[in-house]
Amino acid sequence: TTSRSNKDPPPLSRNGSTTTSQPGPNDVMYGRGGETNAHIGNQKYRYIVESLKSKYSHAPRFEKSSIAMDIVSLWRKLDPPGRFLKSSRGEDERDGQNDGGPSWYDVGENEA
């Protein structure tokens, strides 16, 4: 791990978003299994989705995407802002940049 001064910009992933080695409490980690399921951000996000499940399932088809976008917007407005993170572990290993731990990058609005 290399140290950065506060003046250095955060590292960027391939898609131009910032990366982090430690997802925070308002981060949704993409993936399967225990690590992502147990992460507090994923648990909070699932709670929000579950609370709107009935509204979504009873909504007309043309309103469903709007409800989904509202959930993403709500999550992004948290403090600190909510993010949707995907591991770049495979990319880092191919590029020779793996320092031993995974790095995570925000997938952006379209994928979220």
mmCIF file of N, CA and C in Angstrom:
data_model
loop_
_atom_site.group_PDB
_atom_site.id
_atom_site.type_symbol
_atom_site.label_atom_id
_atom_site.label_comp_id
_atom_site.label_asym_id
_atom_site.label_seq_id
_atom_site.Cartn_x
_atom_site.Cartn_y
_atom_site.Cartn_z
ATOM 1 N N THR A 1 0.847 -1.185 0.000
ATOM 2 C CA THR A 1 0.000 0.000 0.000
ATOM 3 C C THR A 1 0.878 1.228 0.000
ATOM 4 N N THR A 2 0.577 2.162 -0.846
ATOM 5 C CA THR A 2 1.325 3.407 -0.888
ATOM 6 C C THR A 2 0.538 4.479 -0.174
ATOM 7 N N SER A 3 1.266 5.396 0.483
ATOM 8 C CA SER A 3 0.563 6.476 1.164
ATOM 9 C C SER A 3 0.427 7.660 0.229
ATOM 10 N N ARG A 4 -0.667 8.393 0.402
ATOM 11 C CA ARG A 4 -0.923 9.573 -0.409
ATOM 12 C C ARG A 4 -1.057 10.746 0.520
ATOM 13 N N SER A 5 -0.629 11.914 0.089
ATOM 14 C CA SER A 5 -0.885 13.107 0.874
ATOM 15 C C SER A 5 -2.322 13.535 0.636
ATOM 16 N N ASN A 6 -2.823 14.404 1.491
ATOM 17 C CA ASN A 6 -4.197 14.882 1.350
ATOM 18 C C ASN A 6 -4.390 15.685 0.078
ATOM 19 N N LYS A 7 -3.303 16.170 -0.527
ATOM 20 C CA LYS A 7 -3.407 16.971 -1.733
ATOM 21 C C LYS A 7 -3.469 16.126 -2.996
ATOM 22 N N ASP A 8 -3.051 14.866 -2.899
ATOM 23 C CA ASP A 8 -3.075 13.989 -4.072
ATOM 24 C C ASP A 8 -4.500 13.592 -4.383
ATOM 25 N N PRO A 9 -4.883 13.546 -5.666
ATOM 26 C CA PRO A 9 -6.232 13.085 -5.988
ATOM 27 C C PRO A 9 -6.357 11.600 -5.694
ATOM 28 N N PRO A 10 -7.576 11.133 -5.362
ATOM 29 C CA PRO A 10 -7.752 9.702 -5.110
ATOM 30 C C PRO A 10 -7.491 8.910 -6.374
ATOM 31 N N PRO A 11 -7.062 7.650 -6.234
ATOM 32 C CA PRO A 11 -6.815 6.839 -7.426
ATOM 33 C C PRO A 11 -8.096 6.607 -8.209
ATOM 34 N N LEU A 12 -7.961 6.430 -9.503
ATOM 35 C CA LEU A 12 -9.117 6.207 -10.365
ATOM 36 C C LEU A 12 -9.099 4.798 -10.920
ATOM 37 N N SER A 13 -10.261 4.252 -11.114
ATOM 38 C CA SER A 13 -10.393 2.946 -11.762
ATOM 39 C C SER A 13 -10.468 3.153 -13.262
ATOM 40 N N ARG A 14 -10.620 2.062 -13.964
ATOM 41 C CA ARG A 14 -10.725 2.087 -15.418
ATOM 42 C C ARG A 14 -11.864 2.965 -15.922
ATOM 43 N N ASN A 15 -12.983 2.992 -15.201
ATOM 44 C CA ASN A 15 -14.135 3.773 -15.671
ATOM 45 C C ASN A 15 -14.105 5.218 -15.181
ATOM 46 N N GLY A 16 -13.011 5.633 -14.541
ATOM 47 C CA GLY A 16 -12.867 7.017 -14.131
ATOM 48 C C GLY A 16 -13.406 7.345 -12.757
ATOM 49 N N SER A 17 -14.000 6.379 -12.052
ATOM 50 C CA SER A 17 -14.497 6.665 -10.716
ATOM 51 C C SER A 17 -13.368 6.468 -9.709
ATOM 52 N N THR A 18 -13.528 7.039 -8.523
ATOM 53 C CA THR A 18 -12.514 6.862 -7.500
ATOM 54 C C THR A 18 -12.586 5.442 -6.955
ATOM 55 N N THR A 19 -11.468 4.978 -6.429
ATOM 56 C CA THR A 19 -11.414 3.644 -5.847
ATOM 57 C C THR A 19 -11.187 3.763 -4.349
ATOM 58 N N THR A 20 -11.514 2.700 -3.638
ATOM 59 C CA THR A 20 -11.279 2.629 -2.209
ATOM 60 C C THR A 20 -10.881 1.204 -1.860
ATOM 61 N N SER A 21 -10.083 1.065 -0.825
ATOM 62 C CA SER A 21 -9.736 -0.285 -0.375
ATOM 63 C C SER A 21 -10.630 -0.714 0.782
ATOM 64 N N GLN A 22 -11.376 0.234 1.337
ATOM 65 C CA GLN A 22 -12.233 -0.059 2.475
ATOM 66 C C GLN A 22 -13.629 0.511 2.265
ATOM 67 N N PRO A 23 -14.599 -0.309 1.849
ATOM 68 C CA PRO A 23 -15.971 0.178 1.718
ATOM 69 C C PRO A 23 -16.508 0.667 3.054
ATOM 70 N N GLY A 24 -17.306 1.737 2.999
ATOM 71 C CA GLY A 24 -17.850 2.343 4.207
ATOM 72 C C GLY A 24 -19.262 1.883 4.515
ATOM 73 N N PRO A 25 -19.858 2.458 5.551
ATOM 74 C CA PRO A 25 -21.184 2.021 6.002
ATOM 75 C C PRO A 25 -22.315 2.372 5.039
ATOM 76 N N ASN A 26 -22.074 3.289 4.101
ATOM 77 C CA ASN A 26 -23.099 3.642 3.112
ATOM 78 C C ASN A 26 -22.713 3.145 1.724
ATOM 79 N N ASP A 27 -21.933 2.104 1.673
ATOM 80 C CA ASP A 27 -21.535 1.502 0.409
ATOM 81 C C ASP A 27 -22.227 0.159 0.227
ATOM 82 N N VAL A 28 -22.738 -0.072 -0.975
ATOM 83 C CA VAL A 28 -23.280 -1.369 -1.348
ATOM 84 C C VAL A 28 -22.191 -2.071 -2.143
ATOM 85 N N MET A 29 -21.770 -3.231 -1.667
ATOM 86 C CA MET A 29 -20.722 -3.991 -2.329
ATOM 87 C C MET A 29 -21.359 -5.009 -3.266
ATOM 88 N N TYR A 30 -21.021 -4.920 -4.560
ATOM 89 C CA TYR A 30 -21.490 -5.918 -5.519
ATOM 90 C C TYR A 30 -20.778 -7.229 -5.222
ATOM 91 N N GLY A 31 -21.468 -8.310 -5.451
ATOM 92 C CA GLY A 31 -20.849 -9.617 -5.275
ATOM 93 C C GLY A 31 -21.789 -10.569 -4.564
ATOM 94 N N ARG A 32 -21.272 -11.757 -4.349
ATOM 95 C CA ARG A 32 -22.047 -12.798 -3.700
ATOM 96 C C ARG A 32 -21.261 -13.327 -2.524
ATOM 97 N N GLY A 33 -21.981 -13.894 -1.573
ATOM 98 C CA GLY A 33 -21.312 -14.550 -0.473
ATOM 99 C C GLY A 33 -21.335 -13.758 0.822
ATOM 100 N N GLY A 34 -20.634 -14.295 1.795
ATOM 101 C CA GLY A 34 -20.674 -13.781 3.153
ATOM 102 C C GLY A 34 -20.183 -12.360 3.316
ATOM 103 N N GLU A 35 -19.074 -12.009 2.664
ATOM 104 C CA GLU A 35 -18.514 -10.672 2.857
ATOM 105 C C GLU A 35 -19.510 -9.593 2.450
ATOM 106 N N THR A 36 -20.097 -9.736 1.277
ATOM 107 C CA THR A 36 -21.030 -8.717 0.815
ATOM 108 C C THR A 36 -22.356 -8.783 1.576
ATOM 109 N N ASN A 37 -22.837 -9.969 1.865
ATOM 110 C CA ASN A 37 -24.101 -10.096 2.598
ATOM 111 C C ASN A 37 -24.008 -9.513 4.004
ATOM 112 N N ALA A 38 -22.863 -9.658 4.646
ATOM 113 C CA ALA A 38 -22.694 -9.199 6.021
ATOM 114 C C ALA A 38 -22.335 -7.720 6.108
ATOM 115 N N HIS A 39 -21.948 -7.110 5.006
ATOM 116 C CA HIS A 39 -21.531 -5.705 5.042
ATOM 117 C C HIS A 39 -22.709 -4.824 5.449
ATOM 118 N N ILE A 40 -22.476 -3.885 6.385
ATOM 119 C CA ILE A 40 -23.545 -3.041 6.926
ATOM 120 C C ILE A 40 -24.250 -2.233 5.843
ATOM 121 N N GLY A 41 -23.505 -1.752 4.852
ATOM 122 C CA GLY A 41 -24.129 -0.987 3.767
ATOM 123 C C GLY A 41 -25.107 -1.838 2.976
ATOM 124 N N ASN A 42 -24.737 -3.066 2.682
ATOM 125 C CA ASN A 42 -25.634 -3.973 1.963
ATOM 126 C C ASN A 42 -26.882 -4.271 2.796
ATOM 127 N N GLN A 43 -26.708 -4.435 4.104
ATOM 128 C CA GLN A 43 -27.848 -4.703 4.975
ATOM 129 C C GLN A 43 -28.807 -3.514 4.997
ATOM 130 N N LYS A 44 -28.267 -2.303 5.111
ATOM 131 C CA LYS A 44 -29.118 -1.106 5.122
ATOM 132 C C LYS A 44 -29.828 -0.938 3.783
ATOM 133 N N TYR A 45 -29.125 -1.199 2.689
ATOM 134 C CA TYR A 45 -29.730 -1.056 1.366
ATOM 135 C C TYR A 45 -30.865 -2.070 1.176
ATOM 136 N N ARG A 46 -30.636 -3.311 1.606
ATOM 137 C CA ARG A 46 -31.683 -4.330 1.505
ATOM 138 C C ARG A 46 -32.910 -3.937 2.318
ATOM 139 N N TYR A 47 -32.702 -3.293 3.461
ATOM 140 C CA TYR A 47 -33.823 -2.829 4.281
ATOM 141 C C TYR A 47 -34.648 -1.789 3.518
ATOM 142 N N ILE A 48 -33.974 -0.835 2.873
ATOM 143 C CA ILE A 48 -34.682 0.188 2.091
ATOM 144 C C ILE A 48 -35.466 -0.467 0.958
ATOM 145 N N VAL A 49 -34.812 -1.362 0.234
ATOM 146 C CA VAL A 49 -35.477 -2.050 -0.888
ATOM 147 C C VAL A 49 -36.673 -2.845 -0.384
ATOM 148 N N GLU A 50 -36.492 -3.550 0.708
ATOM 149 C CA GLU A 50 -37.586 -4.354 1.268
ATOM 150 C C GLU A 50 -38.760 -3.465 1.670
ATOM 151 N N SER A 51 -38.470 -2.271 2.213
ATOM 152 C CA SER A 51 -39.543 -1.380 2.653
ATOM 153 C C SER A 51 -40.359 -0.839 1.474
ATOM 154 N N LEU A 52 -39.795 -0.846 0.273
ATOM 155 C CA LEU A 52 -40.499 -0.342 -0.911
ATOM 156 C C LEU A 52 -40.943 -1.456 -1.856
ATOM 157 N N LYS A 53 -40.759 -2.683 -1.429
ATOM 158 C CA LYS A 53 -41.086 -3.833 -2.276
ATOM 159 C C LYS A 53 -42.560 -3.889 -2.651
ATOM 160 N N SER A 54 -43.437 -3.627 -1.705
ATOM 161 C CA SER A 54 -44.873 -3.676 -1.977
ATOM 162 C C SER A 54 -45.268 -2.579 -2.970
ATOM 163 N N LYS A 55 -44.752 -1.371 -2.754
ATOM 164 C CA LYS A 55 -45.035 -0.263 -3.678
ATOM 165 C C LYS A 55 -44.588 -0.631 -5.091
ATOM 166 N N TYR A 56 -43.399 -1.206 -5.203
ATOM 167 C CA TYR A 56 -42.848 -1.584 -6.507
ATOM 168 C C TYR A 56 -43.693 -2.681 -7.159
ATOM 169 N N SER A 57 -44.020 -3.697 -6.394
ATOM 170 C CA SER A 57 -44.744 -4.837 -6.986
ATOM 171 C C SER A 57 -46.170 -4.472 -7.395
ATOM 172 N N HIS A 58 -46.775 -3.470 -6.753
ATOM 173 C CA HIS A 58 -48.127 -3.041 -7.108
ATOM 174 C C HIS A 58 -48.161 -1.897 -8.120
ATOM 175 N N ALA A 59 -46.999 -1.373 -8.452
ATOM 176 C CA ALA A 59 -46.940 -0.243 -9.391
ATOM 177 C C ALA A 59 -47.129 -0.727 -10.823
ATOM 178 N N PRO A 60 -47.715 0.116 -11.676
ATOM 179 C CA PRO A 60 -47.779 -0.222 -13.099
ATOM 180 C C PRO A 60 -46.361 -0.325 -13.670
ATOM 181 N N ARG A 61 -46.223 -1.075 -14.712
ATOM 182 C CA ARG A 61 -44.908 -1.340 -15.302
ATOM 183 C C ARG A 61 -44.134 -0.059 -15.615
ATOM 184 N N PHE A 62 -44.825 0.966 -16.119
ATOM 185 C CA PHE A 62 -44.137 2.193 -16.507
ATOM 186 C C PHE A 62 -43.598 2.981 -15.305
ATOM 187 N N GLU A 63 -44.041 2.665 -14.077
ATOM 188 C CA GLU A 63 -43.561 3.367 -12.884
ATOM 189 C C GLU A 63 -42.418 2.636 -12.174
ATOM 190 N N LYS A 64 -42.210 1.375 -12.514
ATOM 191 C CA LYS A 64 -41.223 0.563 -11.793
ATOM 192 C C LYS A 64 -39.805 1.110 -11.899
ATOM 193 N N SER A 65 -39.397 1.540 -13.083
ATOM 194 C CA SER A 65 -38.025 2.054 -13.204
ATOM 195 C C SER A 65 -37.863 3.351 -12.416
ATOM 196 N N SER A 66 -38.913 4.143 -12.326
ATOM 197 C CA SER A 66 -38.861 5.376 -11.550
ATOM 198 C C SER A 66 -38.667 5.074 -10.064
ATOM 199 N N ILE A 67 -39.330 4.058 -9.563
ATOM 200 C CA ILE A 67 -39.184 3.656 -8.162
ATOM 201 C C ILE A 67 -37.753 3.182 -7.910
ATOM 202 N N ALA A 68 -37.219 2.390 -8.831
ATOM 203 C CA ALA A 68 -35.848 1.908 -8.692
ATOM 204 C C ALA A 68 -34.862 3.077 -8.700
ATOM 205 N N MET A 69 -35.057 4.049 -9.581
ATOM 206 C CA MET A 69 -34.177 5.214 -9.637
ATOM 207 C C MET A 69 -34.306 6.060 -8.375
ATOM 208 N N ASP A 70 -35.496 6.115 -7.805
ATOM 209 C CA ASP A 70 -35.689 6.846 -6.549
ATOM 210 C C ASP A 70 -34.887 6.209 -5.418
ATOM 211 N N ILE A 71 -34.844 4.878 -5.393
ATOM 212 C CA ILE A 71 -34.070 4.173 -4.363
ATOM 213 C C ILE A 71 -32.591 4.512 -4.515
ATOM 214 N N VAL A 72 -32.082 4.461 -5.730
ATOM 215 C CA VAL A 72 -30.671 4.789 -5.983
ATOM 216 C C VAL A 72 -30.396 6.237 -5.581
ATOM 217 N N SER A 73 -31.283 7.151 -5.947
ATOM 218 C CA SER A 73 -31.122 8.568 -5.615
ATOM 219 C C SER A 73 -31.110 8.773 -4.102
ATOM 220 N N LEU A 74 -32.020 8.124 -3.406
ATOM 221 C CA LEU A 74 -32.079 8.204 -1.948
ATOM 222 C C LEU A 74 -30.754 7.735 -1.346
ATOM 223 N N TRP A 75 -30.243 6.624 -1.844
ATOM 224 C CA TRP A 75 -28.991 6.062 -1.336
ATOM 225 C C TRP A 75 -27.819 7.011 -1.592
ATOM 226 N N ARG A 76 -27.768 7.594 -2.762
ATOM 227 C CA ARG A 76 -26.677 8.505 -3.122
ATOM 228 C C ARG A 76 -26.691 9.782 -2.275
ATOM 229 N N LYS A 77 -27.856 10.160 -1.720
ATOM 230 C CA LYS A 77 -27.980 11.390 -0.937
ATOM 231 C C LYS A 77 -27.653 11.209 0.541
ATOM 232 N N LEU A 78 -27.269 10.005 0.958
ATOM 233 C CA LEU A 78 -26.901 9.784 2.356
ATOM 234 C C LEU A 78 -25.646 10.591 2.699
ATOM 235 N N ASP A 79 -25.360 10.706 3.986
ATOM 236 C CA ASP A 79 -24.149 11.388 4.440
ATOM 237 C C ASP A 79 -23.351 10.435 5.301
ATOM 238 N N PRO A 80 -22.205 9.966 4.846
ATOM 239 C CA PRO A 80 -21.571 10.232 3.554
ATOM 240 C C PRO A 80 -22.374 9.602 2.423
ATOM 241 N N PRO A 81 -22.169 10.112 1.201
ATOM 242 C CA PRO A 81 -22.957 9.614 0.060
ATOM 243 C C PRO A 81 -22.837 8.105 -0.113
ATOM 244 N N GLY A 82 -23.970 7.495 -0.420
ATOM 245 C CA GLY A 82 -23.976 6.066 -0.690
ATOM 246 C C GLY A 82 -23.360 5.776 -2.049
ATOM 247 N N ARG A 83 -22.636 4.686 -2.127
ATOM 248 C CA ARG A 83 -22.004 4.274 -3.387
ATOM 249 C C ARG A 83 -22.367 2.823 -3.675
ATOM 250 N N PHE A 84 -22.215 2.437 -4.936
ATOM 251 C CA PHE A 84 -22.420 1.062 -5.381
ATOM 252 C C PHE A 84 -21.070 0.592 -5.899
ATOM 253 N N LEU A 85 -20.410 -0.299 -5.151
ATOM 254 C CA LEU A 85 -19.022 -0.649 -5.412
ATOM 255 C C LEU A 85 -18.861 -2.056 -5.967
ATOM 256 N N LYS A 86 -17.958 -2.154 -6.917
ATOM 257 C CA LYS A 86 -17.593 -3.439 -7.498
ATOM 258 C C LYS A 86 -16.093 -3.626 -7.286
ATOM 259 N N SER A 87 -15.691 -4.844 -6.984
ATOM 260 C CA SER A 87 -14.274 -5.134 -6.780
ATOM 261 C C SER A 87 -13.541 -5.107 -8.111
ATOM 262 N N SER A 88 -12.371 -4.498 -8.102
ATOM 263 C CA SER A 88 -11.546 -4.496 -9.311
ATOM 264 C C SER A 88 -10.380 -5.461 -9.156
ATOM 265 N N ARG A 89 -10.523 -6.429 -8.269
ATOM 266 C CA ARG A 89 -9.445 -7.375 -7.986
ATOM 267 C C ARG A 89 -8.924 -8.037 -9.262
ATOM 268 N N GLY A 90 -9.798 -8.537 -10.113
ATOM 269 C CA GLY A 90 -9.361 -9.187 -11.352
ATOM 270 C C GLY A 90 -8.643 -8.219 -12.268
ATOM 271 N N GLU A 91 -9.149 -6.995 -12.393
ATOM 272 C CA GLU A 91 -8.509 -5.973 -13.224
ATOM 273 C C GLU A 91 -7.135 -5.624 -12.684
ATOM 274 N N ASP A 92 -7.029 -5.461 -11.341
ATOM 275 C CA ASP A 92 -5.758 -5.102 -10.737
ATOM 276 C C ASP A 92 -4.712 -6.181 -10.967
ATOM 277 N N GLU A 93 -5.123 -7.440 -10.861
ATOM 278 C CA GLU A 93 -4.171 -8.534 -11.053
ATOM 279 C C GLU A 93 -3.696 -8.587 -12.496
ATOM 280 N N ARG A 94 -4.604 -8.361 -13.464
ATOM 281 C CA ARG A 94 -4.207 -8.363 -14.873
ATOM 282 C C ARG A 94 -3.257 -7.215 -15.186
ATOM 283 N N ASP A 95 -3.473 -6.073 -14.511
ATOM 284 C CA ASP A 95 -2.653 -4.893 -14.768
ATOM 285 C C ASP A 95 -1.391 -4.856 -13.925
ATOM 286 N N GLY A 96 -1.185 -5.856 -13.065
ATOM 287 C CA GLY A 96 -0.014 -5.882 -12.205
ATOM 288 C C GLY A 96 -0.079 -4.852 -11.089
ATOM 289 N N GLN A 97 -1.276 -4.440 -10.680
ATOM 290 C CA GLN A 97 -1.429 -3.395 -9.669
ATOM 291 C C GLN A 97 -1.944 -3.932 -8.345
ATOM 292 N N ASN A 98 -2.056 -5.221 -8.184
ATOM 293 C CA ASN A 98 -2.627 -5.769 -6.960
ATOM 294 C C ASN A 98 -1.612 -5.665 -5.834
ATOM 295 N N ASP A 99 -1.965 -4.939 -4.777
ATOM 296 C CA ASP A 99 -1.078 -4.795 -3.632
ATOM 297 C C ASP A 99 -1.477 -5.734 -2.498
ATOM 298 N N GLY A 100 -2.249 -6.748 -2.791
ATOM 299 C CA GLY A 100 -2.629 -7.727 -1.800
ATOM 300 C C GLY A 100 -4.082 -7.671 -1.382
ATOM 301 N N GLY A 101 -4.725 -6.521 -1.508
ATOM 302 C CA GLY A 101 -6.119 -6.404 -1.122
ATOM 303 C C GLY A 101 -6.950 -5.913 -2.281
ATOM 304 N N PRO A 102 -8.244 -6.172 -2.220
ATOM 305 C CA PRO A 102 -9.093 -5.703 -3.319
ATOM 306 C C PRO A 102 -9.259 -4.194 -3.272
ATOM 307 N N SER A 103 -9.444 -3.608 -4.419
ATOM 308 C CA SER A 103 -9.865 -2.218 -4.463
ATOM 309 C C SER A 103 -11.276 -2.219 -5.023
ATOM 310 N N TRP A 104 -12.038 -1.235 -4.648
ATOM 311 C CA TRP A 104 -13.444 -1.147 -5.020
ATOM 312 C C TRP A 104 -13.676 0.152 -5.762
ATOM 313 N N TYR A 105 -14.515 0.130 -6.802
ATOM 314 C CA TYR A 105 -14.833 1.348 -7.537
ATOM 315 C C TYR A 105 -16.341 1.459 -7.698
ATOM 316 N N ASP A 106 -16.808 2.705 -7.766
ATOM 317 C CA ASP A 106 -18.229 2.972 -7.939
ATOM 318 C C ASP A 106 -18.626 2.641 -9.378
ATOM 319 N N VAL A 107 -19.708 1.901 -9.536
ATOM 320 C CA VAL A 107 -20.123 1.436 -10.863
ATOM 321 C C VAL A 107 -20.810 2.521 -11.687
ATOM 322 N N GLY A 108 -21.190 3.626 -11.060
ATOM 323 C CA GLY A 108 -21.853 4.693 -11.794
ATOM 324 C C GLY A 108 -23.365 4.566 -11.775
ATOM 325 N N GLU A 109 -24.015 5.571 -12.325
ATOM 326 C CA GLU A 109 -25.479 5.641 -12.261
ATOM 327 C C GLU A 109 -26.179 4.581 -13.090
ATOM 328 N N ASN A 110 -25.697 4.316 -14.289
ATOM 329 C CA ASN A 110 -26.396 3.375 -15.169
ATOM 330 C C ASN A 110 -26.447 1.970 -14.606
ATOM 331 N N GLU A 111 -25.336 1.507 -14.056
ATOM 332 C CA GLU A 111 -25.317 0.145 -13.516
ATOM 333 C C GLU A 111 -26.005 0.062 -12.165
ATOM 334 N N ALA A 112 -25.930 1.136 -11.380
ATOM 335 C CA ALA A 112 -26.574 1.150 -10.061
ATOM 336 C C ALA A 112 -28.078 1.002 -10.236
#
